[in-house]
Amino acid sequence: KRVRDTRTKLAPAYHLILEGILILWIIRLLFSKTYKLQERSDLTLKEKEELIEEWQPEPLVPPVPKDHPALNYNIVSGPPTHIITVNGKECINFASFNFLGLLNNEKVKSAAQASLKKYGVGTCGPRGFYGTFDVHLELEERLAKFMRTEEAIIYSYGFATIASAIPAYSKRGDIVFVDEAACFAIQKGLQASRSNIKLFKHNDMADLERLLKEQETEDQKNPRKARVTRRFIVVEGLYMNTGDICPLPELIKLKYKYKVRIFLEESLSFGVLGEHGRGITEHFGINIDDIDLISANMENSLASIGGFCCGRSFIIDHQRLSGQGYCFSASLPPLLAAAAIEALNIMEDSPDIFQTLRAKCERIHKALQGISGLKVVGESFSPALHLQLEESCGSRENDVKLLKRVVDYCMNSGIALTQARYLEKEEKCLPPPRTRTGQICVELDCCFLIPLSHIIRISVLHCIVTSRFFH
Amino acid sequence: MTDLKYRLAPASEMSRYCFPNNAVSGDASRCVCLIDSSTVEEINHIVHNGGLYKRPFNEAFEETPMLVAVLTYVGYGVLTLFGYLRDFMRQWKIEKCQNATEREEQKDFVPLYQDFENFYNRNLYMRIRDSWNRPICSVPGAKVDMMERVSHDYNWTFTYTGRVIKDIINMGSYNYLGFAQKTGACQEAAAKVLSQYGAGVCSTRQEMGNLDKHEELEKLVARFLGVESAMAYGMGFATNSMNIPALVGKGCLILSDELNHASLVLGARLSGATIRIFKHNNMQSLEKLLKDAIVHGQPRTRRPWKKILILVEGIYSMEGSIVRLPEVIALKKKYKSYLYLDEAHSIGALGPSGRGVVEYFGLNPEDVDVMMGTFTKSFGAAGGYIGGKKELIDYLRTYSHSAAYATSMSPPVVEQIITSVKCIMGEDGTNIGRARVQQLAENTRYFRRRLKEMGFIIYGNEDSPVVPLMLYMPAKIGAFGREMLKRNIGVVVVGFPATPIIESRARFCLSAAHTKEMLDTAHERTWKSWNRYSLHPK
């Protein structure tokens, strides 16, 4: 007999059984239901309905106490110029940012009237969709020429200017070094950008350099990432919260040493600092191309509404497609743009107003020194000063109440001051309570009596305030 | 004419087709589809909330034909290839580089823009850049004058020839009720206030910027909307981005429509709340999200949400669709959430007396928790407002970012709004406001009907004054815009990224100031422009 052919040799029984079981198992797995982890809730429909019934949301807004200091606004009847009627009482206006006194200027008003007759009020569209008027183009050209940069871009709201400019360049993963005393608009811009924020102590260049050095050592650990991480420094020319200026020359040195770009916010210093009002770059004599982006609002010195950014075309042109407040919002009403152009004309034609403004600021600054219990916060040439309590009364609430009494007393004596308003829960570094005062404006068409009477009133105020509130 | 197939669409597709109506007859289960004006077919649907609607709701978003979709993708593919080719040539200096470049002193800094970020900008947008940012030099009314500009280097730079193209029919500006005028009661009142108060204010609302005019405006707006109280702000965009963070924060949930405007998205992001998106105007998607949110609570911690806020718009400006407000309000009440309604385009444009989408559906304004809107579109001014209960407005007066840090509205702009609102309400003693609202509704119906008869694909609701006309292919975007301008009609064309990539469109914005002749001219020239390049899809 032949030897049985090995090919037809049968596998052992246990092999077959094992494979059979495996096949059955695979078939079972294929046909069984798949479980999604999210829906692995053990709740029945009835339980879900009960949960929905039981859930109680918080009220949409918590109630606000009737005597909250920020709830009851002062009502200004009539134009908010040098003499202002607040709550029915006539006062000298030390609370509006009308630095160059252009709010009531007849030339500005007539330029705005002419524009109103030609274009109506609104623009009915964003810049991309038939909302670009020749007035906007003219204003952008004039601003660029005035600031001696290549290009400028206009926004229809001052707050939105820097808050849209920062997120257009700085994205997730980029690094921004910002001063602690930066204003709220900058904080919102930084929040919208989702970048890494590094705060340095106010005007402290040593602290900033320390942070930059730390970043440098980080970079050396990961050079690939460092090559694509953009870095920015955001500072203000004249800080709203402290009234002092940033040390721009040192910042420029740091910029080139550590390869960081500078964004400068000049809302308070535009039209105030510098021989011709060009801001802090003129004040320090710095080449404007060294600053990557200058942003300012037109609501202070130019006495209009809106804001602008200026710089090289390489930088500014990007905002025309990525600046949210530019692309997705209606453009500036032409009458306000025409008012800004006329204000710019006045600034260019009479550069001596800046000297006058500075002189008045220094006088008021000097006159306000020495009120016991209150200290003056701000540079001597800053048109926006703060009066802060030297010693706190214990809690912020009590400080605020005391300052309110001071402000009310001044208003009754014919001087309009205001408490500096902050959103306590929202600010990153909340400034202490203070009144904002000494917002000096230059009055060109009024005679000298008014500035002098400012000083007299201040001296009277000085005596009375000292005796009444601070023993 | 394409052969649009009528079929029983399953419930999940309801939002793409037609709408529940006829609660008048008490019949909650019929749905009327008005796609072709000459034939009206009824499709029976079991519609969940049909009984909530007191009037027909006809909205259609026709599906993109397959051939067109394929050709569109091919078109973008070709453009992308050419883009790479041009970039390559620019890099190797074969072609001159027209971009602005970095300073010499800063060449070793980290580059400010990544190359691929600007790929679209350099290679696609730049080719048709002349369709946007067209400068005008007259009031943006029904007809507008445009400054002529030419480019000798394929749109990298423009020069103005100095000539003015006159009397272009303006179908691009948001001038729904025709208040963009340089003469008339509104303009005179604004001029008076300008000479009295000046142009600027130079202070914030909480400090010294609250004029008596602002208080007057707010009371008037509250009366107009039918709410307890209102507050006005200087910029519509900022109204959303600064007030949503004041209302919700961490631990809250925001349910936002897919196609919400950038300002709503920014406001939601800045608030720090969790954001979940529901499909555009799709109530099933919204209900599912609400159920899941309440049942499962916050992710990971499972704590209950503090509050839920639903963000919707009245009219969506890119789609022309109207929000399903009765259903949204029913859902909101059932699940105890809050509703934020952004009426930027619908205030003044919808409703028998122009009071917006709430009046259009015959609902109670008190059901909407936060009624937001803008003054830019129907009132010919600038700015935004929020209306609601007194507690809400008191809270916003105290805690809104805009009240504390942003300059208040300019007085002549405020006066323009006051006069136009009074005109719409009829309180100026004339019938102009009412007549304009009716004229707009008539213009809308007429224009949409004629365009559909001609065979164009139009998106959106029958009653929406925003009319998107589908173009689909990238080359048509530039071609259509230019042809229409040659024929003296100004339209807005939009493409990616404002719309999905295959759904580029041209958008007509109707106005009460348009006469029937202007609309007929527009129809005729649209037809001619379309035919010029044999763009006819049918």
PDB file of N, CA, C and O in Angstrom, chain A residues 53 55 58 60 68 73 76 97 109 113 122 124 128 130 132 157 159 191-192 230 255-256 259 261 289 292 299 312 314 423 427 436, chain B residues 101-103 106 108 110 112-113 133-134 136 174 191 195 202 207 210 212 242 269-270 305-307 336 338 380 397-398 405 407 491:
ATOM      1  N   GLU A  53     -36.671  69.093  33.563  1.00  0.00           N
ATOM      2  CA  GLU A  53     -37.644  69.809  34.407  1.00  0.00           C
ATOM      3  C   GLU A  53     -36.965  70.490  35.571  1.00  0.00           C
ATOM      4  O   GLU A  53     -37.287  71.614  35.934  1.00  0.00           O
ATOM      5  N   TRP A  55     -33.800  71.435  36.079  1.00  0.00           N
ATOM      6  CA  TRP A  55     -32.719  72.397  35.904  1.00  0.00           C
ATOM      7  C   TRP A  55     -33.221  73.825  35.987  1.00  0.00           C
ATOM      8  O   TRP A  55     -34.192  74.190  35.333  1.00  0.00           O
ATOM      9  N   GLU A  58     -29.494  80.411  36.169  1.00  0.00           N
ATOM     10  CA  GLU A  58     -29.376  81.682  36.897  1.00  0.00           C
ATOM     11  C   GLU A  58     -30.174  82.738  36.138  1.00  0.00           C
ATOM     12  O   GLU A  58     -30.386  82.593  34.942  1.00  0.00           O
ATOM     13  N   LEU A  60     -30.723  85.979  33.916  1.00  0.00           N
ATOM     14  CA  LEU A  60     -29.851  86.457  32.835  1.00  0.00           C
ATOM     15  C   LEU A  60     -28.855  87.498  33.350  1.00  0.00           C
ATOM     16  O   LEU A  60     -27.682  87.478  33.025  1.00  0.00           O
ATOM     17  N   HIS A  68     -25.747 102.144  42.776  1.00  0.00           N
ATOM     18  CA  HIS A  68     -24.443 101.788  42.200  1.00  0.00           C
ATOM     19  C   HIS A  68     -23.867 103.030  41.527  1.00  0.00           C
ATOM     20  O   HIS A  68     -24.558 103.692  40.773  1.00  0.00           O
ATOM     21  N   TYR A  73     -26.063 108.046  35.238  1.00  0.00           N
ATOM     22  CA  TYR A  73     -25.145 108.855  34.459  1.00  0.00           C
ATOM     23  C   TYR A  73     -25.410 110.329  34.684  1.00  0.00           C
ATOM     24  O   TYR A  73     -26.531 110.751  34.932  1.00  0.00           O
ATOM     25  N   VAL A  76     -25.688 115.576  30.326  1.00  0.00           N
ATOM     26  CA  VAL A  76     -25.121 116.821  29.815  1.00  0.00           C
ATOM     27  C   VAL A  76     -26.123 117.406  28.833  1.00  0.00           C
ATOM     28  O   VAL A  76     -26.476 116.756  27.853  1.00  0.00           O
ATOM     29  N   PHE A  97     -12.162 114.713  26.894  1.00  0.00           N
ATOM     30  CA  PHE A  97     -10.841 114.614  26.298  1.00  0.00           C
ATOM     31  C   PHE A  97     -10.685 115.587  25.143  1.00  0.00           C
ATOM     32  O   PHE A  97     -10.186 115.230  24.082  1.00  0.00           O
ATOM     33  N   LYS A 109     -17.005 122.461  12.320  1.00  0.00           N
ATOM     34  CA  LYS A 109     -18.447 122.238  12.179  1.00  0.00           C
ATOM     35  C   LYS A 109     -18.899 122.531  10.767  1.00  0.00           C
ATOM     36  O   LYS A 109     -19.740 121.815  10.213  1.00  0.00           O
ATOM     37  N   GLN A 113     -20.783 120.138   8.142  1.00  0.00           N
ATOM     38  CA  GLN A 113     -22.067 120.501   7.527  1.00  0.00           C
ATOM     39  C   GLN A 113     -22.028 120.292   6.026  1.00  0.00           C
ATOM     40  O   GLN A 113     -22.963 119.766   5.422  1.00  0.00           O
ATOM     41  N   GLY A 122     -25.311 108.401   7.144  1.00  0.00           N
ATOM     42  CA  GLY A 122     -24.685 107.094   7.233  1.00  0.00           C
ATOM     43  C   GLY A 122     -24.083 106.637   5.917  1.00  0.00           C
ATOM     44  O   GLY A 122     -24.384 107.167   4.862  1.00  0.00           O
ATOM     45  N   CYS A 124     -24.174 103.231   5.076  1.00  0.00           N
ATOM     46  CA  CYS A 124     -24.973 102.082   4.642  1.00  0.00           C
ATOM     47  C   CYS A 124     -24.168 100.910   4.123  1.00  0.00           C
ATOM     48  O   CYS A 124     -24.615 100.217   3.207  1.00  0.00           O
ATOM     49  N   GLY A 128     -15.891  97.270   2.121  1.00  0.00           N
ATOM     50  CA  GLY A 128     -15.793  96.416   0.943  1.00  0.00           C
ATOM     51  C   GLY A 128     -16.977  96.537   0.000  1.00  0.00           C
ATOM     52  O   GLY A 128     -16.858  96.291  -1.202  1.00  0.00           O
ATOM     53  N   TYR A 130     -19.364  99.129  -1.260  1.00  0.00           N
ATOM     54  CA  TYR A 130     -19.877 100.482  -1.524  1.00  0.00           C
ATOM     55  C   TYR A 130     -19.928 101.355  -0.274  1.00  0.00           C
ATOM     56  O   TYR A 130     -20.768 102.241  -0.168  1.00  0.00           O
ATOM     57  N   THR A 132     -16.965 102.721   0.797  1.00  0.00           N
ATOM     58  CA  THR A 132     -15.740 103.514   0.735  1.00  0.00           C
ATOM     59  C   THR A 132     -16.070 104.810   0.029  1.00  0.00           C
ATOM     60  O   THR A 132     -16.461 104.810  -1.123  1.00  0.00           O
ATOM     61  N   TYR A 157     -14.674 103.241  14.939  1.00  0.00           N
ATOM     62  CA  TYR A 157     -14.885 103.294  16.381  1.00  0.00           C
ATOM     63  C   TYR A 157     -13.522 103.248  17.030  1.00  0.00           C
ATOM     64  O   TYR A 157     -12.705 102.394  16.705  1.00  0.00           O
ATOM     65  N   PHE A 159     -12.405 102.403  20.054  1.00  0.00           N
ATOM     66  CA  PHE A 159     -12.089 101.202  20.826  1.00  0.00           C
ATOM     67  C   PHE A 159     -11.733 100.057  19.906  1.00  0.00           C
ATOM     68  O   PHE A 159     -10.788  99.295  20.165  1.00  0.00           O
ATOM     69  N   GLN A 191      -6.931  89.496  24.174  1.00  0.00           N
ATOM     70  CA  GLN A 191      -7.771  88.339  24.457  1.00  0.00           C
ATOM     71  C   GLN A 191      -8.290  87.733  23.164  1.00  0.00           C
ATOM     72  O   GLN A 191      -8.340  86.521  23.012  1.00  0.00           O
ATOM     73  N   ALA A 192      -8.664  88.595  22.217  1.00  0.00           N
ATOM     74  CA  ALA A 192      -9.189  88.083  20.944  1.00  0.00           C
ATOM     75  C   ALA A 192      -8.117  87.387  20.131  1.00  0.00           C
ATOM     76  O   ALA A 192      -8.433  86.547  19.289  1.00  0.00           O
ATOM     77  N   ARG A 230       5.863  84.635  16.167  1.00  0.00           N
ATOM     78  CA  ARG A 230       6.048  86.085  16.064  1.00  0.00           C
ATOM     79  C   ARG A 230       6.052  86.688  17.467  1.00  0.00           C
ATOM     80  O   ARG A 230       5.370  86.186  18.352  1.00  0.00           O
ATOM     81  N   LYS A 255      14.052  96.274  20.780  1.00  0.00           N
ATOM     82  CA  LYS A 255      13.441  95.703  19.570  1.00  0.00           C
ATOM     83  C   LYS A 255      14.486  95.077  18.666  1.00  0.00           C
ATOM     84  O   LYS A 255      14.335  93.948  18.201  1.00  0.00           O
ATOM     85  N   TYR A 256      15.567  95.834  18.402  1.00  0.00           N
ATOM     86  CA  TYR A 256      16.557  95.295  17.465  1.00  0.00           C
ATOM     87  C   TYR A 256      17.413  94.228  18.101  1.00  0.00           C
ATOM     88  O   TYR A 256      17.920  93.344  17.419  1.00  0.00           O
ATOM     89  N   LYS A 259      14.778  91.179  18.373  1.00  0.00           N
ATOM     90  CA  LYS A 259      13.957  90.966  17.175  1.00  0.00           C
ATOM     91  C   LYS A 259      12.467  90.867  17.502  1.00  0.00           C
ATOM     92  O   LYS A 259      11.798  89.883  17.196  1.00  0.00           O
ATOM     93  N   ARG A 261       8.698  93.035  17.369  1.00  0.00           N
ATOM     94  CA  ARG A 261       8.067  94.184  16.714  1.00  0.00           C
ATOM     95  C   ARG A 261       7.333  95.025  17.743  1.00  0.00           C
ATOM     96  O   ARG A 261       6.827  94.499  18.720  1.00  0.00           O
ATOM     97  N   ASP A 289       9.712 104.858  10.986  1.00  0.00           N
ATOM     98  CA  ASP A 289       9.711 103.507  10.421  1.00  0.00           C
ATOM     99  C   ASP A 289      10.183 102.461  11.418  1.00  0.00           C
ATOM    100  O   ASP A 289      10.024 101.274  11.184  1.00  0.00           O
ATOM    101  N   ASP A 292       6.558  99.546  14.172  1.00  0.00           N
ATOM    102  CA  ASP A 292       5.856  98.762  13.162  1.00  0.00           C
ATOM    103  C   ASP A 292       4.443  99.259  12.937  1.00  0.00           C
ATOM    104  O   ASP A 292       3.992  99.355  11.799  1.00  0.00           O
ATOM    105  N   GLU A 299     -10.770 110.386  18.775  1.00  0.00           N
ATOM    106  CA  GLU A 299     -11.818 110.897  19.648  1.00  0.00           C
ATOM    107  C   GLU A 299     -11.279 111.831  20.713  1.00  0.00           C
ATOM    108  O   GLU A 299     -12.039 112.353  21.513  1.00  0.00           O
ATOM    109  N   ARG A 312       3.901 101.240   7.663  1.00  0.00           N
ATOM    110  CA  ARG A 312       4.291 100.915   6.307  1.00  0.00           C
ATOM    111  C   ARG A 312       3.180 100.118   5.620  1.00  0.00           C
ATOM    112  O   ARG A 312       2.446  99.381   6.274  1.00  0.00           O
ATOM    113  N   PHE A 314       3.335  97.486   3.963  1.00  0.00           N
ATOM    114  CA  PHE A 314       3.509  96.052   4.197  1.00  0.00           C
ATOM    115  C   PHE A 314       2.685  95.593   5.388  1.00  0.00           C
ATOM    116  O   PHE A 314       2.114  94.511   5.399  1.00  0.00           O
ATOM    117  N   LEU A 423     -14.035  98.707  34.872  1.00  0.00           N
ATOM    118  CA  LEU A 423     -14.863  97.534  35.130  1.00  0.00           C
ATOM    119  C   LEU A 423     -14.065  96.650  36.052  1.00  0.00           C
ATOM    120  O   LEU A 423     -13.113  96.009  35.643  1.00  0.00           O
ATOM    121  N   GLU A 427     -10.789  94.118  34.433  1.00  0.00           N
ATOM    122  CA  GLU A 427      -9.438  94.613  34.205  1.00  0.00           C
ATOM    123  C   GLU A 427      -8.411  93.623  34.734  1.00  0.00           C
ATOM    124  O   GLU A 427      -8.586  93.047  35.798  1.00  0.00           O
ATOM    125  N   ARG A 436     -10.373 111.552  37.521  1.00  0.00           N
ATOM    126  CA  ARG A 436      -9.604 111.993  36.378  1.00  0.00           C
ATOM    127  C   ARG A 436      -9.875 113.470  36.225  1.00  0.00           C
ATOM    128  O   ARG A 436     -11.022 113.904  36.134  1.00  0.00           O
TER     129      ARG A 436
ATOM    130  N   THR B 101       7.096  94.603   0.749  1.00  0.00           N
ATOM    131  CA  THR B 101       7.958  93.670   1.477  1.00  0.00           C
ATOM    132  C   THR B 101       8.456  94.286   2.762  1.00  0.00           C
ATOM    133  O   THR B 101       8.324  95.479   3.001  1.00  0.00           O
ATOM    134  N   GLU B 102       9.034  93.445   3.569  1.00  0.00           N
ATOM    135  CA  GLU B 102       9.582  93.821   4.874  1.00  0.00           C
ATOM    136  C   GLU B 102      10.756  94.782   4.691  1.00  0.00           C
ATOM    137  O   GLU B 102      11.412  94.796   3.671  1.00  0.00           O
ATOM    138  N   ARG B 103      11.006  95.582   5.726  1.00  0.00           N
ATOM    139  CA  ARG B 103      12.152  96.499   5.710  1.00  0.00           C
ATOM    140  C   ARG B 103      13.456  95.735   5.678  1.00  0.00           C
ATOM    141  O   ARG B 103      13.563  94.657   6.261  1.00  0.00           O
ATOM    142  N   GLN B 106      14.782  94.765   9.024  1.00  0.00           N
ATOM    143  CA  GLN B 106      14.037  93.781   9.811  1.00  0.00           C
ATOM    144  C   GLN B 106      13.925  92.448   9.095  1.00  0.00           C
ATOM    145  O   GLN B 106      13.069  91.641   9.423  1.00  0.00           O
ATOM    146  N   ASP B 108      15.693  89.919   9.290  1.00  0.00           N
ATOM    147  CA  ASP B 108      15.988  88.717  10.078  1.00  0.00           C
ATOM    148  C   ASP B 108      14.982  88.518  11.214  1.00  0.00           C
ATOM    149  O   ASP B 108      15.147  87.647  12.054  1.00  0.00           O
ATOM    150  N   VAL B 110      11.281  87.342  12.702  1.00  0.00           N
ATOM    151  CA  VAL B 110      10.364  86.262  12.320  1.00  0.00           C
ATOM    152  C   VAL B 110       9.362  86.838  11.313  1.00  0.00           C
ATOM    153  O   VAL B 110       8.815  87.907  11.547  1.00  0.00           O
ATOM    154  N   LEU B 112       6.295  88.172   9.360  1.00  0.00           N
ATOM    155  CA  LEU B 112       5.010  88.570   9.931  1.00  0.00           C
ATOM    156  C   LEU B 112       3.864  87.746   9.378  1.00  0.00           C
ATOM    157  O   LEU B 112       2.872  87.490  10.051  1.00  0.00           O
ATOM    158  N   TYR B 113       3.967  87.356   8.111  1.00  0.00           N
ATOM    159  CA  TYR B 113       2.901  86.569   7.508  1.00  0.00           C
ATOM    160  C   TYR B 113       3.486  85.274   6.997  1.00  0.00           C
ATOM    161  O   TYR B 113       4.537  85.267   6.362  1.00  0.00           O
ATOM    162  N   ASN B 133     -14.391  97.246  -2.527  1.00  0.00           N
ATOM    163  CA  ASN B 133     -13.837  98.541  -2.121  1.00  0.00           C
ATOM    164  C   ASN B 133     -13.998  99.594  -3.209  1.00  0.00           C
ATOM    165  O   ASN B 133     -13.126 100.430  -3.411  1.00  0.00           O
ATOM    166  N   ARG B 134     -15.108  99.548  -3.914  1.00  0.00           N
ATOM    167  CA  ARG B 134     -15.317 100.541  -4.979  1.00  0.00           C
ATOM    168  C   ARG B 134     -15.636 101.887  -4.344  1.00  0.00           C
ATOM    169  O   ARG B 134     -16.577 101.978  -3.564  1.00  0.00           O
ATOM    170  N   ILE B 136     -17.124 105.501  -3.764  1.00  0.00           N
ATOM    171  CA  ILE B 136     -18.229 106.286  -4.284  1.00  0.00           C
ATOM    172  C   ILE B 136     -18.102 107.718  -3.799  1.00  0.00           C
ATOM    173  O   ILE B 136     -17.386 108.009  -2.849  1.00  0.00           O
ATOM    174  N   TYR B 174     -26.778  98.866   2.042  1.00  0.00           N
ATOM    175  CA  TYR B 174     -27.859  98.452   2.936  1.00  0.00           C
ATOM    176  C   TYR B 174     -28.740  99.657   3.228  1.00  0.00           C
ATOM    177  O   TYR B 174     -28.642 100.264   4.297  1.00  0.00           O
ATOM    178  N   ALA B 191     -28.442 118.457  10.710  1.00  0.00           N
ATOM    179  CA  ALA B 191     -27.625 119.659  10.509  1.00  0.00           C
ATOM    180  C   ALA B 191     -27.791 120.624  11.679  1.00  0.00           C
ATOM    181  O   ALA B 191     -26.820 121.222  12.156  1.00  0.00           O
ATOM    182  N   SER B 195     -24.760 121.840  14.286  1.00  0.00           N
ATOM    183  CA  SER B 195     -24.302 123.204  14.572  1.00  0.00           C
ATOM    184  C   SER B 195     -24.447 123.518  16.054  1.00  0.00           C
ATOM    185  O   SER B 195     -23.715 124.331  16.598  1.00  0.00           O
ATOM    186  N   CYS B 202     -16.017 113.198  22.834  1.00  0.00           N
ATOM    187  CA  CYS B 202     -14.774 113.188  23.601  1.00  0.00           C
ATOM    188  C   CYS B 202     -14.895 112.632  25.012  1.00  0.00           C
ATOM    189  O   CYS B 202     -14.114 112.978  25.867  1.00  0.00           O
ATOM    190  N   GLU B 207     -18.738 108.629  32.019  1.00  0.00           N
ATOM    191  CA  GLU B 207     -18.037 109.801  32.541  1.00  0.00           C
ATOM    192  C   GLU B 207     -18.801 111.060  32.159  1.00  0.00           C
ATOM    193  O   GLU B 207     -19.760 111.430  32.806  1.00  0.00           O
ATOM    194  N   ASN B 210     -22.590 111.451  28.366  1.00  0.00           N
ATOM    195  CA  ASN B 210     -23.995 111.105  28.251  1.00  0.00           C
ATOM    196  C   ASN B 210     -24.804 112.369  28.010  1.00  0.00           C
ATOM    197  O   ASN B 210     -25.093 113.106  28.936  1.00  0.00           O
ATOM    198  N   ASP B 212     -28.140 114.642  26.709  1.00  0.00           N
ATOM    199  CA  ASP B 212     -29.603 114.504  26.797  1.00  0.00           C
ATOM    200  C   ASP B 212     -30.153 113.849  25.539  1.00  0.00           C
ATOM    201  O   ASP B 212     -31.153 113.136  25.574  1.00  0.00           O
ATOM    202  N   MET B 242     -18.920  93.652  22.655  1.00  0.00           N
ATOM    203  CA  MET B 242     -18.673  94.135  24.006  1.00  0.00           C
ATOM    204  C   MET B 242     -19.769  93.791  24.992  1.00  0.00           C
ATOM    205  O   MET B 242     -19.574  93.951  26.183  1.00  0.00           O
ATOM    206  N   ARG B 269     -16.684  84.368  21.711  1.00  0.00           N
ATOM    207  CA  ARG B 269     -15.331  83.929  22.086  1.00  0.00           C
ATOM    208  C   ARG B 269     -14.772  84.728  23.234  1.00  0.00           C
ATOM    209  O   ARG B 269     -14.155  84.191  24.136  1.00  0.00           O
ATOM    210  N   LEU B 270     -14.978  86.046  23.188  1.00  0.00           N
ATOM    211  CA  LEU B 270     -14.413  86.888  24.237  1.00  0.00           C
ATOM    212  C   LEU B 270     -15.074  86.640  25.582  1.00  0.00           C
ATOM    213  O   LEU B 270     -14.509  86.959  26.621  1.00  0.00           O
ATOM    214  N   TRP B 305     -25.099  73.727  33.803  1.00  0.00           N
ATOM    215  CA  TRP B 305     -24.727  75.012  33.221  1.00  0.00           C
ATOM    216  C   TRP B 305     -25.362  76.145  34.002  1.00  0.00           C
ATOM    217  O   TRP B 305     -26.477  76.023  34.493  1.00  0.00           O
ATOM    218  N   LYS B 306     -24.661  77.273  34.074  1.00  0.00           N
ATOM    219  CA  LYS B 306     -25.245  78.418  34.794  1.00  0.00           C
ATOM    220  C   LYS B 306     -26.387  79.008  33.984  1.00  0.00           C
ATOM    221  O   LYS B 306     -27.439  79.319  34.507  1.00  0.00           O
ATOM    222  N   LYS B 307     -26.152  79.254  32.716  1.00  0.00           N
ATOM    223  CA  LYS B 307     -27.251  79.675  31.847  1.00  0.00           C
ATOM    224  C   LYS B 307     -26.914  79.303  30.415  1.00  0.00           C
ATOM    225  O   LYS B 307     -25.758  79.075  30.084  1.00  0.00           O
ATOM    226  N   LYS B 336     -35.891  76.623  29.128  1.00  0.00           N
ATOM    227  CA  LYS B 336     -35.509  77.680  30.075  1.00  0.00           C
ATOM    228  C   LYS B 336     -34.184  78.347  29.713  1.00  0.00           C
ATOM    229  O   LYS B 336     -33.348  78.635  30.566  1.00  0.00           O
ATOM    230  N   TYR B 338     -32.059  81.503  27.313  1.00  0.00           N
ATOM    231  CA  TYR B 338     -32.248  82.912  26.981  1.00  0.00           C
ATOM    232  C   TYR B 338     -31.962  83.118  25.506  1.00  0.00           C
ATOM    233  O   TYR B 338     -31.122  82.441  24.925  1.00  0.00           O
ATOM    234  N   GLY B 380     -30.142 104.628   8.145  1.00  0.00           N
ATOM    235  CA  GLY B 380     -29.206 105.523   7.480  1.00  0.00           C
ATOM    236  C   GLY B 380     -28.270 106.244   8.414  1.00  0.00           C
ATOM    237  O   GLY B 380     -27.873 107.374   8.139  1.00  0.00           O
ATOM    238  N   ARG B 397     -25.865  99.153  31.540  1.00  0.00           N
ATOM    239  CA  ARG B 397     -25.386 100.516  31.756  1.00  0.00           C
ATOM    240  C   ARG B 397     -24.223 100.534  32.751  1.00  0.00           C
ATOM    241  O   ARG B 397     -23.352 101.384  32.689  1.00  0.00           O
ATOM    242  N   THR B 398     -24.250  99.562  33.660  1.00  0.00           N
ATOM    243  CA  THR B 398     -23.198  99.539  34.671  1.00  0.00           C
ATOM    244  C   THR B 398     -21.980  98.746  34.221  1.00  0.00           C
ATOM    245  O   THR B 398     -20.856  99.139  34.457  1.00  0.00           O
ATOM    246  N   TYR B 405     -15.686 102.331  28.603  1.00  0.00           N
ATOM    247  CA  TYR B 405     -14.417 102.633  27.958  1.00  0.00           C
ATOM    248  C   TYR B 405     -14.521 103.244  26.570  1.00  0.00           C
ATOM    249  O   TYR B 405     -13.517 103.674  26.033  1.00  0.00           O
ATOM    250  N   THR B 407     -16.128 105.842  23.572  1.00  0.00           N
ATOM    251  CA  THR B 407     -16.771 107.147  23.395  1.00  0.00           C
ATOM    252  C   THR B 407     -18.219 106.975  22.979  1.00  0.00           C
ATOM    253  O   THR B 407     -18.564 106.058  22.245  1.00  0.00           O
ATOM    254  N   VAL B 491     -23.606  95.740  -7.892  1.00  0.00           N
ATOM    255  CA  VAL B 491     -24.012  94.641  -7.004  1.00  0.00           C
ATOM    256  C   VAL B 491     -22.814  94.214  -6.191  1.00  0.00           C
ATOM    257  O   VAL B 491     -21.681  94.556  -6.494  1.00  0.00           O
TER     258      VAL B 491
END
